[in-house]
Amino acid sequence: MVEANNTTVTLQVHRFTPRPERAERARGGSPFARKSSPFGGGSDNAARRRPRGKQWVQEYTIPARPEDTVLDCLLTIKRTVDPTLAFRYSCGHGMCGSDAVAINGTPTLLCTASIRDWAKQPGAIAQVDDEGFRHIGTDEDADTGEEASSADANSLGVIELAPLPGFPPQRDLIADIDPMLNQIRKLTPYLQADGVLATTAEGKVNAFEYLQHPEQLAKYETLSNCIACGVCEGSCPVFAGGDAFIGPAALIWSSRFINDSRDTKAMERMDAIDTADGVAACQSVRACSRHCPRGIDVGEEMWQIVAKVRER
Ligand code: SF4
Ligand code: FES
């Protein structure tokens, strides 16, 4: 919770209000009928990739402390300044992955980004003019006072917020991450194992056991921390919606089960990603590694799974 204090921060929020989807309405479809569950259906229709609507940049200056998170600030804005501002979050502490956005152009989570780490002095942030063109501020601008109005002694700086790149925006800071979830879903992201039947001392069926040594667990444990936030996909220059490349997150999920000694479908899983839009599409840019909030070295894991698929 942001408390009253002398310091302020300015958030420049890239906002978006979609135009009503006439074609869908004409067919009698409901905008609420879309499947957004990771286990539901859903389709990648091209119209959703090119959303039409009103876009603008809105600036909010609010009291904030350096240790506050960007999510704290957005909640303050939502509760006290502008209830129309839309963003998504759930756990508030880096566990659910629902609040990935671009902060100062870098994909990351709202709830783990502090003002101290992300606020920049005006001029270092691109300004967007009325026609939508971005301008990087200069020292000259600062001299003439053309920078953001928040440039006073108490200002902690400016933070630019935009929806997660690589995905269609739905509203304000909310992006449609269904393309990523659909790609993950296609690769059967669940254990397919033959359990060992365990019995009680009396010889009755007790339970199926899925035994594993610590060394076997270590091979995929880090990968199982993926929260499907989409930060790696938003950083990947090849992903861009999942048409040409199924994306690093889907490959991480596939690799997690390929490396699980209990899973019996490793060969089928490798066949499924040995495609033109699978491992072959990865260009080893490694931008995906830079900001994974769960500490996964995504680029290195990509390299490992590509090598494993080629060697099989
Ligand atoms: S690998 Fe990391 S950045 Fe990518 S979706 Fe999983 S948690 Fe997010
Ligand atoms: S709100 Fe759950 S990860 Fe940020």
mmCIF file of C-alpha atoms and ligand atoms in Angstrom:
data_model
loop_
_atom_site.group_PDB
_atom_site.id
_atom_site.type_symbol
_atom_site.label_atom_id
_atom_site.label_comp_id
_atom_site.label_asym_id
_atom_site.label_seq_id
_atom_site.Cartn_x
_atom_site.Cartn_y
_atom_site.Cartn_z
ATOM 1 C CA MET A 1 0.000 0.000 0.000
ATOM 2 C CA VAL A 2 1.399 3.371 -0.955
ATOM 3 C CA GLU A 3 1.418 5.822 1.975
ATOM 4 C CA ALA A 4 1.395 9.590 1.797
ATOM 5 C CA ASN A 5 4.898 10.988 1.553
ATOM 6 C CA ASN A 6 6.845 13.756 -0.091
ATOM 7 C CA THR A 7 8.123 11.860 -3.094
ATOM 8 C CA THR A 8 6.212 11.181 -6.277
ATOM 9 C CA VAL A 9 6.517 9.027 -9.332
ATOM 10 C CA THR A 10 5.039 9.571 -12.769
ATOM 11 C CA LEU A 11 3.646 6.617 -14.664
ATOM 12 C CA GLN A 12 3.223 7.015 -18.410
ATOM 13 C CA VAL A 13 0.710 4.331 -19.294
ATOM 14 C CA HIS A 14 0.067 3.219 -22.862
ATOM 15 C CA ARG A 15 -3.672 2.786 -22.853
ATOM 16 C CA PHE A 16 -5.921 0.972 -25.303
ATOM 17 C CA THR A 17 -9.670 0.651 -25.619
ATOM 18 C CA PRO A 18 -10.750 -1.941 -28.208
ATOM 19 C CA ARG A 19 -13.348 -1.196 -30.824
ATOM 20 C CA PRO A 20 -16.407 -3.460 -30.507
ATOM 21 C CA GLU A 21 -16.020 -6.586 -32.651
ATOM 22 C CA ARG A 22 -18.930 -6.219 -35.041
ATOM 23 C CA ALA A 23 -18.366 -9.430 -36.972
ATOM 24 C CA GLU A 24 -18.389 -11.530 -33.834
ATOM 25 C CA ARG A 25 -21.542 -9.851 -32.603
ATOM 26 C CA ALA A 26 -23.241 -10.359 -35.969
ATOM 27 C CA ARG A 27 -22.589 -14.070 -35.671
ATOM 28 C CA GLY A 28 -24.255 -13.994 -32.287
ATOM 29 C CA GLY A 29 -21.023 -14.692 -30.486
ATOM 30 C CA SER A 30 -20.320 -13.307 -27.071
ATOM 31 C CA PRO A 31 -17.062 -11.486 -26.283
ATOM 32 C CA PHE A 32 -17.150 -13.397 -23.006
ATOM 33 C CA ALA A 33 -17.176 -16.770 -24.767
ATOM 34 C CA ARG A 34 -13.451 -16.754 -25.474
ATOM 35 C CA LYS A 35 -11.557 -19.464 -23.741
ATOM 36 C CA SER A 36 -8.794 -18.006 -21.642
ATOM 37 C CA SER A 37 -8.106 -20.994 -19.418
ATOM 38 C CA PRO A 38 -4.800 -22.746 -20.061
ATOM 39 C CA PHE A 39 -6.846 -25.946 -20.332
ATOM 40 C CA GLY A 40 -9.707 -24.578 -22.388
ATOM 41 C CA GLY A 41 -10.033 -24.303 -26.168
ATOM 42 C CA GLY A 42 -9.512 -21.025 -27.964
ATOM 43 C CA SER A 43 -8.243 -20.217 -31.391
ATOM 44 C CA ASP A 44 -5.644 -17.948 -32.880
ATOM 45 C CA ASN A 45 -7.810 -15.964 -35.176
ATOM 46 C CA ALA A 46 -6.065 -13.295 -37.165
ATOM 47 C CA ALA A 47 -8.530 -10.578 -36.230
ATOM 48 C CA ARG A 48 -7.514 -10.914 -32.599
ATOM 49 C CA ARG A 49 -3.901 -10.349 -33.583
ATOM 50 C CA ARG A 50 -4.700 -6.942 -35.036
ATOM 51 C CA PRO A 51 -6.972 -5.312 -32.513
ATOM 52 C CA ARG A 52 -8.476 -2.005 -33.513
ATOM 53 C CA GLY A 53 -9.341 0.684 -31.070
ATOM 54 C CA LYS A 54 -8.300 3.904 -29.409
ATOM 55 C CA GLN A 55 -4.694 4.182 -28.231
ATOM 56 C CA TRP A 56 -3.196 6.977 -26.174
ATOM 57 C CA VAL A 57 -0.632 7.603 -23.464
ATOM 58 C CA GLN A 58 -1.883 8.789 -20.093
ATOM 59 C CA GLU A 59 0.329 10.235 -17.412
ATOM 60 C CA TYR A 60 -0.325 9.828 -13.689
ATOM 61 C CA THR A 61 1.782 11.457 -10.968
ATOM 62 C CA ILE A 62 1.164 10.023 -7.517
ATOM 63 C CA PRO A 63 2.904 9.889 -4.136
ATOM 64 C CA ALA A 64 5.248 6.917 -3.944
ATOM 65 C CA ARG A 65 8.286 5.635 -2.082
ATOM 66 C CA PRO A 66 11.343 4.119 -3.740
ATOM 67 C CA GLU A 67 10.568 0.704 -2.261
ATOM 68 C CA ASP A 68 7.009 0.594 -3.622
ATOM 69 C CA THR A 69 6.348 -1.686 -6.538
ATOM 70 C CA VAL A 70 4.870 -0.544 -9.818
ATOM 71 C CA LEU A 71 1.855 -2.702 -8.980
ATOM 72 C CA ASP A 72 1.407 -0.729 -5.711
ATOM 73 C CA CYS A 73 1.303 2.461 -7.746
ATOM 74 C CA LEU A 74 -1.199 1.115 -10.267
ATOM 75 C CA LEU A 75 -3.461 -0.036 -7.427
ATOM 76 C CA THR A 76 -3.289 3.455 -5.913
ATOM 77 C CA ILE A 77 -4.229 4.977 -9.262
ATOM 78 C CA LYS A 78 -7.061 2.498 -9.718
ATOM 79 C CA ARG A 79 -8.456 3.155 -6.231
ATOM 80 C CA THR A 80 -7.981 6.890 -5.926
ATOM 81 C CA VAL A 81 -7.441 8.502 -9.327
ATOM 82 C CA ASP A 82 -8.738 6.536 -12.315
ATOM 83 C CA PRO A 83 -10.912 3.425 -11.852
ATOM 84 C CA THR A 84 -10.980 2.891 -15.631
ATOM 85 C CA LEU A 85 -7.323 1.892 -15.809
ATOM 86 C CA ALA A 86 -7.103 -1.834 -16.618
ATOM 87 C CA PHE A 87 -4.270 -4.167 -15.612
ATOM 88 C CA ARG A 88 -4.070 -7.769 -14.449
ATOM 89 C CA TYR A 89 -2.542 -9.240 -11.308
ATOM 90 C CA SER A 90 -3.299 -11.958 -8.831
ATOM 91 C CA CYS A 91 -0.738 -13.128 -6.258
ATOM 92 C CA GLY A 92 1.166 -9.865 -5.912
ATOM 93 C CA HIS A 93 4.506 -11.536 -5.211
ATOM 94 C CA GLY A 94 5.924 -13.078 -8.366
ATOM 95 C CA MET A 95 4.207 -16.469 -8.224
ATOM 96 C CA CYS A 96 1.303 -16.410 -10.688
ATOM 97 C CA GLY A 97 2.779 -14.645 -13.716
ATOM 98 C CA SER A 98 -0.442 -12.806 -14.539
ATOM 99 C CA ASP A 99 0.963 -9.265 -14.446
ATOM 100 C CA ALA A 100 3.674 -9.306 -17.119
ATOM 101 C CA VAL A 101 3.923 -5.983 -18.973
ATOM 102 C CA ALA A 102 6.646 -3.928 -20.622
ATOM 103 C CA ILE A 103 8.267 -1.528 -18.141
ATOM 104 C CA ASN A 104 10.428 1.064 -19.896
ATOM 105 C CA GLY A 105 10.241 -1.307 -22.894
ATOM 106 C CA THR A 106 11.457 -4.369 -20.974
ATOM 107 C CA PRO A 107 9.093 -7.311 -20.357
ATOM 108 C CA THR A 108 8.841 -7.991 -16.608
ATOM 109 C CA LEU A 109 6.336 -8.392 -13.754
ATOM 110 C CA LEU A 110 4.562 -5.408 -12.193
ATOM 111 C CA CYS A 111 4.626 -6.881 -8.699
ATOM 112 C CA THR A 112 8.379 -7.426 -8.504
ATOM 113 C CA ALA A 113 9.422 -4.155 -10.164
ATOM 114 C CA SER A 114 10.306 -1.456 -7.632
ATOM 115 C CA ILE A 115 10.169 2.272 -8.243
ATOM 116 C CA ARG A 116 13.791 2.472 -7.110
ATOM 117 C CA ASP A 117 14.898 0.120 -9.880
ATOM 118 C CA TRP A 118 12.752 1.358 -12.733
ATOM 119 C CA ALA A 119 12.078 5.095 -12.335
ATOM 120 C CA LYS A 120 14.160 7.198 -14.685
ATOM 121 C CA GLN A 121 14.546 10.910 -14.819
ATOM 122 C CA PRO A 122 12.431 12.550 -17.530
ATOM 123 C CA GLY A 123 14.306 12.717 -20.801
ATOM 124 C CA ALA A 124 15.559 9.159 -20.546
ATOM 125 C CA ILE A 125 12.063 7.971 -21.407
ATOM 126 C CA ALA A 126 10.582 8.129 -24.880
ATOM 127 C CA GLN A 127 7.754 10.650 -25.081
ATOM 128 C CA VAL A 128 4.783 9.941 -27.341
ATOM 129 C CA ASP A 129 3.229 12.919 -29.072
ATOM 130 C CA ASP A 130 -0.400 13.441 -30.038
ATOM 131 C CA GLU A 131 0.119 11.629 -33.334
ATOM 132 C CA GLY A 132 1.625 8.569 -31.686
ATOM 133 C CA PHE A 133 5.292 9.273 -32.552
ATOM 134 C CA ARG A 134 7.886 8.472 -29.909
ATOM 135 C CA HIS A 135 10.539 11.074 -29.043
ATOM 136 C CA ILE A 136 13.476 10.510 -26.755
ATOM 137 C CA GLY A 137 13.944 13.509 -24.475
ATOM 138 C CA THR A 138 17.255 15.392 -24.474
ATOM 139 C CA ASP A 139 19.197 17.618 -22.095
ATOM 140 C CA GLU A 140 18.120 20.488 -24.299
ATOM 141 C CA ASP A 141 14.499 19.587 -23.669
ATOM 142 C CA ALA A 142 15.206 19.569 -19.952
ATOM 143 C CA ASP A 143 16.722 23.061 -20.153
ATOM 144 C CA THR A 144 13.675 24.414 -21.890
ATOM 145 C CA GLY A 145 11.269 22.674 -19.541
ATOM 146 C CA GLU A 146 9.693 20.488 -22.248
ATOM 147 C CA GLU A 147 10.019 17.318 -20.216
ATOM 148 C CA ALA A 148 7.308 15.747 -18.121
ATOM 149 C CA SER A 149 5.639 18.049 -15.671
ATOM 150 C CA SER A 150 6.772 15.842 -12.798
ATOM 151 C CA ALA A 151 10.382 16.992 -13.000
ATOM 152 C CA ASP A 152 10.631 18.515 -9.559
ATOM 153 C CA ALA A 153 12.892 17.930 -6.623
ATOM 154 C CA ASN A 154 10.578 15.369 -5.054
ATOM 155 C CA SER A 155 10.103 13.314 -8.188
ATOM 156 C CA LEU A 156 11.560 9.814 -8.132
ATOM 157 C CA GLY A 157 11.290 9.842 -11.905
ATOM 158 C CA VAL A 158 9.152 8.482 -14.720
ATOM 159 C CA ILE A 159 8.186 4.909 -15.582
ATOM 160 C CA GLU A 160 6.728 3.965 -18.955
ATOM 161 C CA LEU A 161 4.244 1.085 -18.982
ATOM 162 C CA ALA A 162 2.886 -0.788 -22.004
ATOM 163 C CA PRO A 163 1.223 -4.182 -22.511
ATOM 164 C CA LEU A 164 3.450 -7.218 -22.988
ATOM 165 C CA PRO A 165 5.009 -7.101 -26.488
ATOM 166 C CA GLY A 166 4.395 -9.959 -28.891
ATOM 167 C CA PHE A 167 0.749 -10.377 -27.841
ATOM 168 C CA PRO A 168 -2.398 -8.525 -28.910
ATOM 169 C CA PRO A 169 -3.463 -5.926 -26.357
ATOM 170 C CA GLN A 170 -6.918 -6.497 -24.891
ATOM 171 C CA ARG A 171 -7.298 -3.323 -22.847
ATOM 172 C CA ASP A 172 -4.712 -0.923 -21.417
ATOM 173 C CA LEU A 173 -1.964 -3.085 -19.831
ATOM 174 C CA ILE A 174 -3.766 -6.393 -20.353
ATOM 175 C CA ALA A 175 -2.443 -8.488 -23.241
ATOM 176 C CA ASP A 176 -4.092 -11.601 -24.652
ATOM 177 C CA ILE A 177 -1.666 -14.414 -23.759
ATOM 178 C CA ASP A 178 -3.866 -17.158 -25.256
ATOM 179 C CA PRO A 179 -1.427 -17.683 -28.177
ATOM 180 C CA MET A 180 1.223 -18.756 -25.659
ATOM 181 C CA LEU A 181 -1.169 -20.874 -23.594
ATOM 182 C CA ASN A 182 -2.449 -22.561 -26.759
ATOM 183 C CA GLN A 183 1.097 -23.459 -27.808
ATOM 184 C CA ILE A 184 1.848 -24.864 -24.339
ATOM 185 C CA ARG A 185 -1.432 -26.794 -24.339
ATOM 186 C CA LYS A 186 -0.623 -28.390 -27.729
ATOM 187 C CA LEU A 187 2.477 -29.977 -26.214
ATOM 188 C CA THR A 188 0.528 -31.935 -23.538
ATOM 189 C CA PRO A 189 1.923 -30.146 -20.478
ATOM 190 C CA TYR A 190 1.248 -32.928 -17.986
ATOM 191 C CA LEU A 191 3.016 -36.032 -16.797
ATOM 192 C CA GLN A 192 2.398 -39.200 -18.812
ATOM 193 C CA ALA A 193 3.862 -41.902 -16.629
ATOM 194 C CA ASP A 194 3.484 -45.584 -15.821
ATOM 195 C CA GLY A 195 3.206 -45.707 -12.072
ATOM 196 C CA VAL A 196 4.428 -48.622 -9.968
ATOM 197 C CA LEU A 197 1.633 -50.288 -8.084
ATOM 198 C CA ALA A 198 2.363 -50.168 -4.358
ATOM 199 C CA THR A 199 0.617 -52.524 -1.944
ATOM 200 C CA THR A 200 0.059 -52.517 1.794
ATOM 201 C CA ALA A 201 1.511 -55.162 4.156
ATOM 202 C CA GLU A 202 -1.785 -57.030 3.720
ATOM 203 C CA GLY A 203 -1.313 -57.118 -0.012
ATOM 204 C CA LYS A 204 -4.005 -54.559 -0.824
ATOM 205 C CA VAL A 205 -3.522 -51.900 -3.458
ATOM 206 C CA ASN A 206 -2.267 -48.785 -1.732
ATOM 207 C CA ALA A 207 -1.400 -46.258 -4.421
ATOM 208 C CA PHE A 208 0.512 -45.774 -7.608
ATOM 209 C CA GLU A 209 3.990 -44.525 -6.841
ATOM 210 C CA TYR A 210 6.112 -42.439 -9.180
ATOM 211 C CA LEU A 211 9.573 -42.894 -7.761
ATOM 212 C CA GLN A 212 12.527 -40.698 -8.586
ATOM 213 C CA HIS A 213 16.048 -40.090 -7.310
ATOM 214 C CA PRO A 214 17.129 -36.548 -6.330
ATOM 215 C CA GLU A 215 19.505 -36.494 -9.326
ATOM 216 C CA GLN A 216 16.595 -37.250 -11.663
ATOM 217 C CA LEU A 217 14.538 -34.505 -10.048
ATOM 218 C CA ALA A 218 17.411 -32.032 -10.459
ATOM 219 C CA LYS A 219 17.241 -32.455 -14.258
ATOM 220 C CA TYR A 220 13.893 -30.688 -14.548
ATOM 221 C CA GLU A 221 13.247 -29.036 -11.181
ATOM 222 C CA THR A 222 14.239 -25.536 -12.306
ATOM 223 C CA LEU A 223 12.123 -25.906 -15.449
ATOM 224 C CA SER A 224 9.087 -26.805 -13.347
ATOM 225 C CA ASN A 225 9.243 -23.299 -11.829
ATOM 226 C CA CYS A 226 7.920 -21.741 -15.053
ATOM 227 C CA ILE A 227 4.748 -19.774 -14.302
ATOM 228 C CA ALA A 228 3.847 -19.109 -17.958
ATOM 229 C CA CYS A 229 4.116 -15.369 -17.473
ATOM 230 C CA GLY A 230 5.131 -14.740 -21.096
ATOM 231 C CA VAL A 231 8.096 -12.495 -20.250
ATOM 232 C CA CYS A 232 10.451 -14.675 -22.326
ATOM 233 C CA GLU A 233 7.991 -14.657 -25.234
ATOM 234 C CA GLY A 234 7.606 -10.885 -25.009
ATOM 235 C CA SER A 235 11.399 -10.594 -25.197
ATOM 236 C CA CYS A 236 11.770 -12.990 -28.136
ATOM 237 C CA PRO A 237 12.029 -11.234 -31.526
ATOM 238 C CA VAL A 238 10.958 -14.423 -33.321
ATOM 239 C CA PHE A 239 7.838 -15.307 -31.282
ATOM 240 C CA ALA A 240 5.603 -12.359 -32.207
ATOM 241 C CA GLY A 241 2.288 -14.079 -31.561
ATOM 242 C CA GLY A 242 3.353 -17.686 -32.052
ATOM 243 C CA ASP A 243 2.727 -18.056 -35.814
ATOM 244 C CA ALA A 244 6.341 -18.637 -36.872
ATOM 245 C CA PHE A 245 7.663 -19.989 -33.591
ATOM 246 C CA ILE A 246 5.886 -21.839 -30.804
ATOM 247 C CA GLY A 247 7.952 -19.797 -28.409
ATOM 248 C CA PRO A 248 10.372 -20.298 -25.546
ATOM 249 C CA ALA A 249 7.701 -20.865 -22.890
ATOM 250 C CA ALA A 250 6.160 -23.803 -24.796
ATOM 251 C CA LEU A 251 9.625 -25.292 -25.306
ATOM 252 C CA ILE A 252 10.393 -24.881 -21.597
ATOM 253 C CA TRP A 253 7.225 -26.783 -20.735
ATOM 254 C CA SER A 254 8.045 -29.500 -23.240
ATOM 255 C CA SER A 255 11.618 -29.747 -21.961
ATOM 256 C CA ARG A 256 10.353 -29.995 -18.395
ATOM 257 C CA PHE A 257 8.616 -33.310 -19.235
ATOM 258 C CA ILE A 258 11.266 -34.578 -21.656
ATOM 259 C CA ASN A 259 13.754 -34.318 -18.786
ATOM 260 C CA ASP A 260 11.443 -35.997 -16.287
ATOM 261 C CA SER A 261 12.567 -39.621 -15.835
ATOM 262 C CA ARG A 262 8.998 -40.657 -14.947
ATOM 263 C CA ASP A 263 7.507 -39.490 -18.238
ATOM 264 C CA THR A 264 7.145 -42.172 -20.927
ATOM 265 C CA LYS A 265 6.514 -39.894 -23.919
ATOM 266 C CA ALA A 266 9.894 -38.229 -24.387
ATOM 267 C CA MET A 267 10.261 -39.379 -28.016
ATOM 268 C CA GLU A 268 6.769 -38.226 -28.957
ATOM 269 C CA ARG A 269 7.400 -34.910 -27.207
ATOM 270 C CA MET A 270 10.619 -34.393 -29.158
ATOM 271 C CA ASP A 271 8.853 -35.260 -32.419
ATOM 272 C CA ALA A 272 6.222 -32.639 -31.604
ATOM 273 C CA ILE A 273 8.784 -29.843 -31.293
ATOM 274 C CA ASP A 274 11.027 -31.016 -34.158
ATOM 275 C CA THR A 275 9.111 -28.838 -36.605
ATOM 276 C CA ALA A 276 9.661 -25.693 -38.650
ATOM 277 C CA ASP A 277 7.916 -23.613 -36.004
ATOM 278 C CA GLY A 278 9.506 -25.595 -33.167
ATOM 279 C CA VAL A 279 13.189 -25.870 -32.276
ATOM 280 C CA ALA A 280 14.136 -25.082 -35.894
ATOM 281 C CA ALA A 281 12.702 -21.576 -35.549
ATOM 282 C CA CYS A 282 14.808 -20.613 -32.535
ATOM 283 C CA GLN A 283 17.479 -18.155 -33.688
ATOM 284 C CA SER A 284 19.481 -18.346 -30.432
ATOM 285 C CA VAL A 285 19.084 -14.625 -29.831
ATOM 286 C CA ARG A 286 18.853 -15.430 -26.110
ATOM 287 C CA ALA A 287 16.823 -12.325 -25.312
ATOM 288 C CA CYS A 288 14.480 -14.783 -23.569
ATOM 289 C CA SER A 289 17.040 -15.382 -20.812
ATOM 290 C CA ARG A 290 17.359 -11.843 -19.582
ATOM 291 C CA HIS A 291 14.328 -11.320 -17.394
ATOM 292 C CA CYS A 292 12.775 -14.663 -16.471
ATOM 293 C CA PRO A 293 11.278 -13.934 -13.027
ATOM 294 C CA ARG A 294 11.755 -17.573 -12.000
ATOM 295 C CA GLY A 295 15.470 -17.607 -12.655
ATOM 296 C CA ILE A 296 15.326 -19.973 -15.619
ATOM 297 C CA ASP A 297 18.154 -19.468 -18.104
ATOM 298 C CA VAL A 298 15.715 -19.829 -20.972
ATOM 299 C CA GLY A 299 18.288 -19.365 -23.744
ATOM 300 C CA GLU A 300 20.529 -22.060 -22.315
ATOM 301 C CA GLU A 301 17.553 -24.399 -21.921
ATOM 302 C CA MET A 302 16.611 -23.712 -25.554
ATOM 303 C CA TRP A 303 20.112 -24.677 -26.615
ATOM 304 C CA GLN A 304 19.931 -27.883 -24.538
ATOM 305 C CA ILE A 305 16.586 -28.979 -25.927
ATOM 306 C CA VAL A 306 17.610 -28.188 -29.507
ATOM 307 C CA ALA A 307 20.737 -30.357 -29.052
ATOM 308 C CA LYS A 308 18.681 -33.148 -27.475
ATOM 309 C CA VAL A 309 16.145 -33.166 -30.322
ATOM 310 C CA ARG A 310 18.891 -33.256 -32.968
ATOM 311 C CA GLU A 311 20.792 -36.051 -31.267
ATOM 312 C CA ARG A 312 17.877 -38.404 -30.673
HETATM 313 S S1 SF4 B 1 10.395 -19.422 -18.759
HETATM 314 FE FE1 SF4 B 1 10.445 -17.731 -17.248
HETATM 315 S S2 SF4 B 1 9.931 -15.890 -18.484
HETATM 316 FE FE2 SF4 B 1 9.325 -17.682 -19.708
HETATM 317 S S3 SF4 B 1 7.142 -18.003 -19.256
HETATM 318 FE FE3 SF4 B 1 8.337 -19.328 -17.851
HETATM 319 S S4 SF4 B 1 8.606 -18.085 -15.980
HETATM 320 FE FE4 SF4 B 1 7.981 -16.652 -17.606
HETATM 321 S S1 FES B 2 0.766 -10.676 -9.478
HETATM 322 FE FE1 FES B 2 1.342 -12.795 -9.515
HETATM 323 S S2 FES B 2 3.322 -12.723 -10.433
HETATM 324 FE FE2 FES B 2 2.837 -10.610 -10.173
#
